[in-house]
Structure formats: C-alpha cells, structure tokens
PDB file of C-alpha atoms in Angstrom:
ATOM      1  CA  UNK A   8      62.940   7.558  20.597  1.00 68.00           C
ATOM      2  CA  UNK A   9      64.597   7.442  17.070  1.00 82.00           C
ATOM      3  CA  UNK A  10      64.346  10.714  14.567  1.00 88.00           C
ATOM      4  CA  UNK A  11      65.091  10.699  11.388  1.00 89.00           C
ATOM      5  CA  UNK A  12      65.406  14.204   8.979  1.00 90.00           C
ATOM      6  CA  UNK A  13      65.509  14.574   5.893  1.00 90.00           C
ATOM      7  CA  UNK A  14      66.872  17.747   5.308  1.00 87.00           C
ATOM      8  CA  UNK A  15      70.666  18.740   6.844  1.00 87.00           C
ATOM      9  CA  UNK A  16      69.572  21.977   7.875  1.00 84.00           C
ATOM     10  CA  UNK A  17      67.372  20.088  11.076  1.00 86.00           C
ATOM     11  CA  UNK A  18      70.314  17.908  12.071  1.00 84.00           C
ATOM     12  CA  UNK A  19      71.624  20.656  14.234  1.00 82.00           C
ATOM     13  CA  UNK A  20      68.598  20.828  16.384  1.00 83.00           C
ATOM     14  CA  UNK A  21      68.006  17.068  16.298  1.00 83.00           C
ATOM     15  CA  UNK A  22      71.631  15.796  17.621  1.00 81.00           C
ATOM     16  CA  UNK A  23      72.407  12.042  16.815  1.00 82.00           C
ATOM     17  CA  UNK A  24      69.177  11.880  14.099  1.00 85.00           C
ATOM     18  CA  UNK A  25      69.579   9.791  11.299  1.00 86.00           C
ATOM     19  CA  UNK A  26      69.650  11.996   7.579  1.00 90.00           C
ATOM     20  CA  UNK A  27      67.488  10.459   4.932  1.00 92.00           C
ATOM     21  CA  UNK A  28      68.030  11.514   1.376  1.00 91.00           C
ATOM     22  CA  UNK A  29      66.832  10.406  -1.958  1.00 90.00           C
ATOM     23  CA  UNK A  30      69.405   8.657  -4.566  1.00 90.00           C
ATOM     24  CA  UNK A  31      70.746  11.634  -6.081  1.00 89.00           C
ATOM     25  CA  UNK A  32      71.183  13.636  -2.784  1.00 89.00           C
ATOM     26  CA  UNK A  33      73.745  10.981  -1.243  1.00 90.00           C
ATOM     27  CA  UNK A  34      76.984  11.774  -2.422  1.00 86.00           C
ATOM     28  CA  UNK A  35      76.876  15.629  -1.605  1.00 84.00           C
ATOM     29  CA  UNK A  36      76.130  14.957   1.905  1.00 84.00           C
ATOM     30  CA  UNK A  37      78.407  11.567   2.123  1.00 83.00           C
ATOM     31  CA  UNK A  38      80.693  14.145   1.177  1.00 76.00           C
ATOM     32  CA  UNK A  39      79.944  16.961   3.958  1.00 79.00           C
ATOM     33  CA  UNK A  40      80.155  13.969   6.209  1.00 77.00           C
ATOM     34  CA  UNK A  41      76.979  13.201   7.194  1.00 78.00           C
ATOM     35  CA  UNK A  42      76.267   9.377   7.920  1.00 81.00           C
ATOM     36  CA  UNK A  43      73.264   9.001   5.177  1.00 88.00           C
ATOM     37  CA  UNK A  44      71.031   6.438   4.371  1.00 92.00           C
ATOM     38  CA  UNK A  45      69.381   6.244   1.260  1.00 94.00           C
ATOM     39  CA  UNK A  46      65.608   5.656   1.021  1.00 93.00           C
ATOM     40  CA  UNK A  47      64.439   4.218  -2.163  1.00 94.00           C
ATOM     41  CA  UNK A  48      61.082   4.283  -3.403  1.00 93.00           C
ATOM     42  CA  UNK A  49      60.090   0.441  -4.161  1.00 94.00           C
ATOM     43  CA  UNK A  50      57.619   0.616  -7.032  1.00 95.00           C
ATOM     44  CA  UNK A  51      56.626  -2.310  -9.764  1.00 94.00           C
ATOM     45  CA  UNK A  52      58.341  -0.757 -12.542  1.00 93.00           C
ATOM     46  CA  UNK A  53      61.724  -0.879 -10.056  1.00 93.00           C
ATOM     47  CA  UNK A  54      61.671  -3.513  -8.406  1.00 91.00           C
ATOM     48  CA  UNK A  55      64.148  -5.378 -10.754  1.00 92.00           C
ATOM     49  CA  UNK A  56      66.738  -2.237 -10.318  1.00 94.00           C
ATOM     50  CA  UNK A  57      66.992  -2.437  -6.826  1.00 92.00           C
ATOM     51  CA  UNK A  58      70.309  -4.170  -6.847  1.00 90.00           C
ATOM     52  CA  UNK A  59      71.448  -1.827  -8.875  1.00 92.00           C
ATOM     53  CA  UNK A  60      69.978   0.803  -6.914  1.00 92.00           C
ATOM     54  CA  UNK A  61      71.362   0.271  -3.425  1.00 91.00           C
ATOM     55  CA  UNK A  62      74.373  -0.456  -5.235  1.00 90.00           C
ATOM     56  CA  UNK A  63      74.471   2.856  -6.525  1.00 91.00           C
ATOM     57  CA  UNK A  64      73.898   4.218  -2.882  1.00 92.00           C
ATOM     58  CA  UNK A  65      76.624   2.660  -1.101  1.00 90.00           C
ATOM     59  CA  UNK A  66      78.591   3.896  -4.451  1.00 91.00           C
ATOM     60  CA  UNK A  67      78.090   7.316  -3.413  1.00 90.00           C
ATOM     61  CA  UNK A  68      78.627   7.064   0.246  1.00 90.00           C
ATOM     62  CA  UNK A  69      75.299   5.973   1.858  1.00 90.00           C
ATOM     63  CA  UNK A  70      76.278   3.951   5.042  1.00 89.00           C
ATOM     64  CA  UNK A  71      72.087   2.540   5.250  1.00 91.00           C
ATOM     65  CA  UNK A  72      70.090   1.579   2.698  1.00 93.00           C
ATOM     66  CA  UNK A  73      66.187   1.917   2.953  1.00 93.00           C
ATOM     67  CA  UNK A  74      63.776   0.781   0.932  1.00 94.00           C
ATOM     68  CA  UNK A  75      59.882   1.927   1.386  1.00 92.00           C
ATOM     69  CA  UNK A  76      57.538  -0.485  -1.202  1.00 93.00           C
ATOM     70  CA  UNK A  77      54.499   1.347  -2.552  1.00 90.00           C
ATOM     71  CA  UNK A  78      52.040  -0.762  -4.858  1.00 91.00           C
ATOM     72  CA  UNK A  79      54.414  -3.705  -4.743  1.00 92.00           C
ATOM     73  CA  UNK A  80      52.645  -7.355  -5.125  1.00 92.00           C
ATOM     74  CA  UNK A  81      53.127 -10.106  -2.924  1.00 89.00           C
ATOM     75  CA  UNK A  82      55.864 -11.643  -5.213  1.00 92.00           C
ATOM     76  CA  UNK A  83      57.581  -8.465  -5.812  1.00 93.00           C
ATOM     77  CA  UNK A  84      58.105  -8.112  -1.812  1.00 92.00           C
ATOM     78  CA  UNK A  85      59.422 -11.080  -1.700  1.00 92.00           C
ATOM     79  CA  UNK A  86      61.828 -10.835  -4.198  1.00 93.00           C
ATOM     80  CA  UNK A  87      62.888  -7.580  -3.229  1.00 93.00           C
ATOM     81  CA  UNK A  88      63.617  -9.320   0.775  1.00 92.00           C
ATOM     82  CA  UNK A  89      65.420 -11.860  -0.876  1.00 92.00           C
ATOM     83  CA  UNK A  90      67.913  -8.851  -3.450  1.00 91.00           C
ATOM     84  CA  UNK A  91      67.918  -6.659  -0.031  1.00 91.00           C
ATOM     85  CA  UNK A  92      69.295  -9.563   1.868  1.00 91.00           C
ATOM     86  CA  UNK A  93      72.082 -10.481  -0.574  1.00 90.00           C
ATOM     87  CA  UNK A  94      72.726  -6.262  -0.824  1.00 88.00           C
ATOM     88  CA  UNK A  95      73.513  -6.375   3.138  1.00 89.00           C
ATOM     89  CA  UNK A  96      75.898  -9.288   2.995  1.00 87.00           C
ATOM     90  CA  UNK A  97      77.808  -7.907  -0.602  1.00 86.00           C
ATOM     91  CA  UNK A  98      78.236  -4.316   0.615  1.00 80.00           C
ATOM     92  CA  UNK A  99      78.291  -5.199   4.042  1.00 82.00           C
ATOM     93  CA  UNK A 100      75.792  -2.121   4.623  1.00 86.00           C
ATOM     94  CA  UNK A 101      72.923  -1.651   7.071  1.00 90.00           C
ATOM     95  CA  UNK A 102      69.690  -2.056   4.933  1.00 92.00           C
ATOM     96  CA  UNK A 103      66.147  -1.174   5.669  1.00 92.00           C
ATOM     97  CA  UNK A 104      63.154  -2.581   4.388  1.00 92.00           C
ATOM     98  CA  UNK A 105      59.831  -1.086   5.459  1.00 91.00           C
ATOM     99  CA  UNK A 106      58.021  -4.698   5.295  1.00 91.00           C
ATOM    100  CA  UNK A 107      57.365  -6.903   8.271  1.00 89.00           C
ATOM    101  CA  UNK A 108      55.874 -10.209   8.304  1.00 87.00           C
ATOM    102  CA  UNK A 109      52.846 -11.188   8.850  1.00 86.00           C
ATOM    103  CA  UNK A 110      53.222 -13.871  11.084  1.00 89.00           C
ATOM    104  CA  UNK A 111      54.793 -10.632  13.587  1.00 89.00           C
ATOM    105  CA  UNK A 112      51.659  -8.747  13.385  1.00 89.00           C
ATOM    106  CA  UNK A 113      49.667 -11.831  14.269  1.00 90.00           C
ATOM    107  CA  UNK A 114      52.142 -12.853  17.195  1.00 92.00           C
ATOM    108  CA  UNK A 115      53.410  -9.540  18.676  1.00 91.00           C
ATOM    109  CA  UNK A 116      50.367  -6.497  17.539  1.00 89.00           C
ATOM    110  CA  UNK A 117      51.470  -4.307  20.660  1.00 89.00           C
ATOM    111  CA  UNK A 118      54.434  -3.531  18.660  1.00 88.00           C
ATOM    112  CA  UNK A 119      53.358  -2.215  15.978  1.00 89.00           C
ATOM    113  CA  UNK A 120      50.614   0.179  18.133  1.00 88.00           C
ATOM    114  CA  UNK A 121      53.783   2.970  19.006  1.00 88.00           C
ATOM    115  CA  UNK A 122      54.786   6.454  17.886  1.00 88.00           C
ATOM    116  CA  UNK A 123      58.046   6.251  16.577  1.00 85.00           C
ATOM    117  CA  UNK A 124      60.370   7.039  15.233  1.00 88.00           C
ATOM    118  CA  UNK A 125      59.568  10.751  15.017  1.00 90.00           C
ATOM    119  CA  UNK A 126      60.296  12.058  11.432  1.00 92.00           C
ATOM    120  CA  UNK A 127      61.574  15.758  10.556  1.00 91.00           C
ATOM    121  CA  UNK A 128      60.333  16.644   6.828  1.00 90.00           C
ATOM    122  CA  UNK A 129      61.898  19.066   4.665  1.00 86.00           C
ATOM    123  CA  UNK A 130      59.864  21.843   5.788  1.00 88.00           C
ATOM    124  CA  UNK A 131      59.994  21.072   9.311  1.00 89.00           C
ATOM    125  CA  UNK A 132      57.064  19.141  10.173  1.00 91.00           C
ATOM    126  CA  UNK A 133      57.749  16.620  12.509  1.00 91.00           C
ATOM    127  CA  UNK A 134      55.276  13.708  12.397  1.00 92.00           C
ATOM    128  CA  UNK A 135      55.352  10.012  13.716  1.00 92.00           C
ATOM    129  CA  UNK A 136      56.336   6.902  12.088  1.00 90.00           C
ATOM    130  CA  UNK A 137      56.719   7.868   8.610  1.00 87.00           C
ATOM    131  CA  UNK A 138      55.918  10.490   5.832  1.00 86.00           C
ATOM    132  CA  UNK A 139      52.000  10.438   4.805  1.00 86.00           C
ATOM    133  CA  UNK A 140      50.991  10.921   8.287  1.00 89.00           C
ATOM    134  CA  UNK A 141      51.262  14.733   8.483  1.00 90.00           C
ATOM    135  CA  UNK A 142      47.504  14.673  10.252  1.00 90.00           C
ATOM    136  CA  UNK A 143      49.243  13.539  13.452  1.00 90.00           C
ATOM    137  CA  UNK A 144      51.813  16.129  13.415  1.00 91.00           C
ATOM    138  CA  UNK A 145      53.424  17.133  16.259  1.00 89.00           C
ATOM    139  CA  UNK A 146      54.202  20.782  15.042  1.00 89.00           C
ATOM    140  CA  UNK A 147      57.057  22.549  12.965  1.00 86.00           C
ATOM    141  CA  UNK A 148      60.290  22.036  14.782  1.00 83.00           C
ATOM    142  CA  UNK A 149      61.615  24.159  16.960  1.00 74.00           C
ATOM    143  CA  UNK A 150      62.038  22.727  20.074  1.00 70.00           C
ATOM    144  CA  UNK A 151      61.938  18.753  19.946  1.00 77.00           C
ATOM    145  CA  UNK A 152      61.520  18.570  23.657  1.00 79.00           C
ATOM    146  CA  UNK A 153      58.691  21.295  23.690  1.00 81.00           C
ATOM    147  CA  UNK A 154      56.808  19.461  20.558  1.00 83.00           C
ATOM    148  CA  UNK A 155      56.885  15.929  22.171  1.00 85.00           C
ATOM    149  CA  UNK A 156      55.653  17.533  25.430  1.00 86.00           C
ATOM    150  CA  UNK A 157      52.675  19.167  24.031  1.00 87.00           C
ATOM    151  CA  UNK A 158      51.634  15.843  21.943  1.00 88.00           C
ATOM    152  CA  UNK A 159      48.983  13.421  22.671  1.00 90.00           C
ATOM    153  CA  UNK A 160      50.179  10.453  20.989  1.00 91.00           C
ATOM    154  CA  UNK A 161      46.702   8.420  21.265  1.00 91.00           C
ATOM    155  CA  UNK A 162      45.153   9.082  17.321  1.00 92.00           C
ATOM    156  CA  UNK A 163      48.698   7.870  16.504  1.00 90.00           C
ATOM    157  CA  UNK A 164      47.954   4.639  18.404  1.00 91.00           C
ATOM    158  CA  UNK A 165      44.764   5.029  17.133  1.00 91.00           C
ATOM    159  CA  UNK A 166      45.673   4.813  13.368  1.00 91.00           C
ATOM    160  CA  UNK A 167      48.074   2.063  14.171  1.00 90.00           C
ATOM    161  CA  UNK A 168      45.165  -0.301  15.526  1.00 91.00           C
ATOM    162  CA  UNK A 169      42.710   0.153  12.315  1.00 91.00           C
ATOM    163  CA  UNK A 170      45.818  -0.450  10.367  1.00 90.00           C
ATOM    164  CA  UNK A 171      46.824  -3.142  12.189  1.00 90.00           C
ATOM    165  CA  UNK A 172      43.389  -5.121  11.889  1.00 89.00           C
ATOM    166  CA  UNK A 173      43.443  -4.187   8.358  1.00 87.00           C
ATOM    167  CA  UNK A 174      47.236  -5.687   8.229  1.00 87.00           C
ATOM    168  CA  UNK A 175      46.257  -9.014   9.613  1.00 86.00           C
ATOM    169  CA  UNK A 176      43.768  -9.156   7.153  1.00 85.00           C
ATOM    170  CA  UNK A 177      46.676  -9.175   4.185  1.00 75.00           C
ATOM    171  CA  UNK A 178      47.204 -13.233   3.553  1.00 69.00           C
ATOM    172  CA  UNK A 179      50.696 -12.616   2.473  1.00 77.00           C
ATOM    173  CA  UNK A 180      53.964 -13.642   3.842  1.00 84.00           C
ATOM    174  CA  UNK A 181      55.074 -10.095   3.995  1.00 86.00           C
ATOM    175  CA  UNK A 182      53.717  -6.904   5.042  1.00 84.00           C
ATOM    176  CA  UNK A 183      54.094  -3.229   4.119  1.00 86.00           C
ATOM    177  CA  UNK A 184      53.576  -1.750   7.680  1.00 86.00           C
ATOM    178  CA  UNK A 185      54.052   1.739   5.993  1.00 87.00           C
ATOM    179  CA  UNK A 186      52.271   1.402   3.511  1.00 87.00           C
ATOM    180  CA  UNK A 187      49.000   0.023   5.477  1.00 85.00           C
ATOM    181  CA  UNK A 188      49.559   3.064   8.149  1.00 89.00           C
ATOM    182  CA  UNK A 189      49.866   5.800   4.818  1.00 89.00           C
ATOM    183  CA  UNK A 190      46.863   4.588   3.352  1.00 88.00           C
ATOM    184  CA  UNK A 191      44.788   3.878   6.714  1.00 91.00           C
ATOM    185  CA  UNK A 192      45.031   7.301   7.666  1.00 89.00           C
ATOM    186  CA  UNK A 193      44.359   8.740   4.047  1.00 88.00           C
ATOM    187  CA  UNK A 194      40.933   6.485   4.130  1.00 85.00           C
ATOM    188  CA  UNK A 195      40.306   7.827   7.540  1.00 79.00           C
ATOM    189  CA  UNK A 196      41.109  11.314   6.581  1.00 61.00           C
ATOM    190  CA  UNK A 197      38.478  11.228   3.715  1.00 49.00           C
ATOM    191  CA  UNK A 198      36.150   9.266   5.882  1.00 45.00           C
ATOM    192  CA  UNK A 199      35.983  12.750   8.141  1.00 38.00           C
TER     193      UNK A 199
END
C-alpha cells in the first residue's frame, strides 16, 4: 500500500513514503535530499500557469509533479492533460494528475472502490486516498502497522461507491476522482 506525507518530520516512521510539498516548500527539501513531488492546486484562475508551474517545480528539485484540479471545467481538464503531457516528455519528470477518465470508471468501477494510498497530514492524521477525507481517519500516527490493524476500511469503500455512481454520472471525457470522493463525503458528512 502506497503512503504519501506531507510533512518530513513523518518520513522517519513511514520508510520509503513519498513527501508531498507545496511549490514553495520544494527546493528546501530537494535540498535536504528528499525525493519530492510537488502537488499543485489546479484552479480556473491557474490553469493557464501550469506550464509554468511544474516548470518551476522541477526548477527547484521536485523529481514528481502532481496536480489535484478543484472547480476546473471540462475544457480546462482537458487542456491541463494535454500541458501535463507535454511537461512529462520536456522535463522528462514523473507527473501526476488526479483525473481519470470516464470511460475507466464505466469499464473497470472495482478499481476505484479501494483504500489507498494512505496519506500522512501535517499534523499526523493519517487518512485514505487523499486530503478532505479526515472522517475516515485511521488515527494520528504512531505506529503505521498498529493504525492499519485497528481500521475497518468498509465506509472508505463505502464513500468510494456513492462517489463512484455520482462519477459515472459526469458526461465528460475526464474525471476528477478526488475531487468527486472530497465532495461526496463532505455532502454525506452534512447529510448526518
């Protein structure tokens, strides 16, 4: 199962995790030599920088670039797919993009019903899949091993079937899987 932190100070009791760090974090821990990857924010009023961007990242020392779309038309996805594509093959660098298609969800749903990767927030909290999820928290880290044991992953599955039919319902090309699970579980949240 893949972690990710995104703060140093966990990498020590999550060997091999990947380190995620905003834009203007890279370079000081490109620097301590930590293998970063960058996670940008993909919003409408940036969707035009993101060469620039990612650019900027593997600049500084980011060896992955990720991009997480929040708000972003159908168009804008698109054309951001299109920039991150050309990014990978210029910079020769690993790049992310937090969108599937749709035509996945339709052919292959089990995958997207699954609890990883595990994330490692700032503070601690270890949840599944991505940041916004903090309801299905496995704990505060301390013990990886002892967290993952005490978990019952099924509301995580849960969440991931509402958001998948909910997914499938989105006519576009491209999806934000994310995005959908984020604001799924903030509907269901208020729905309590």
């Amino acid at each position: 199962m893949g972690v990710e932190v995104h703060d140093p100070r966990w990498l020590a009791a999550v060997p091999g995790a990947e380190l995620v760090v905003a834009l203007d974090e890279v370079s000081g821990y490109a620097a301590d030599g930590h293998r970063v990857t960058v996670l940008i924010d993909l919003v409408p009023d940036n969707v035009f920088l993101l060469r620039g961007l990612a650019a900027e990242a593997v600049g500084e020392g980011a060896r992955k670039v990720r991009v997480r779309p929040y708000g972003v038309d159908r168009v804008d996805l698109v054309y951001a797919a299109v920039e991150l594509n050309r990014i990978a093959e210029d910079a020769a660098v690993e790049v992310q993009f937090d969108v599937t298609s749709a035509a996945l969800l339709r052919a292959d749903p089990s995958a997207f019903v699954r609890v990883d990767p595990l994330v490692v927030t700032a503070d601690g909290t270890v949840v599944p899949i991505c940041a916004g999820l903090e309801r299905y928290a496995l704990g505060s880290l301390g013990s990886l091993d002892d967290l993952v044991a005490a978990w019952d992953p099924e509301p995580v599955r849960d969440l991931c079937r509402v958001a998948l039919t909910r997914a499938l319902a989105d006519t576009g090309p491209l999806v934000s899987w994310y995005e959908h699970l984020t604001r799924t579980a903030a509907g269901m949240r208020a729905g309590c």
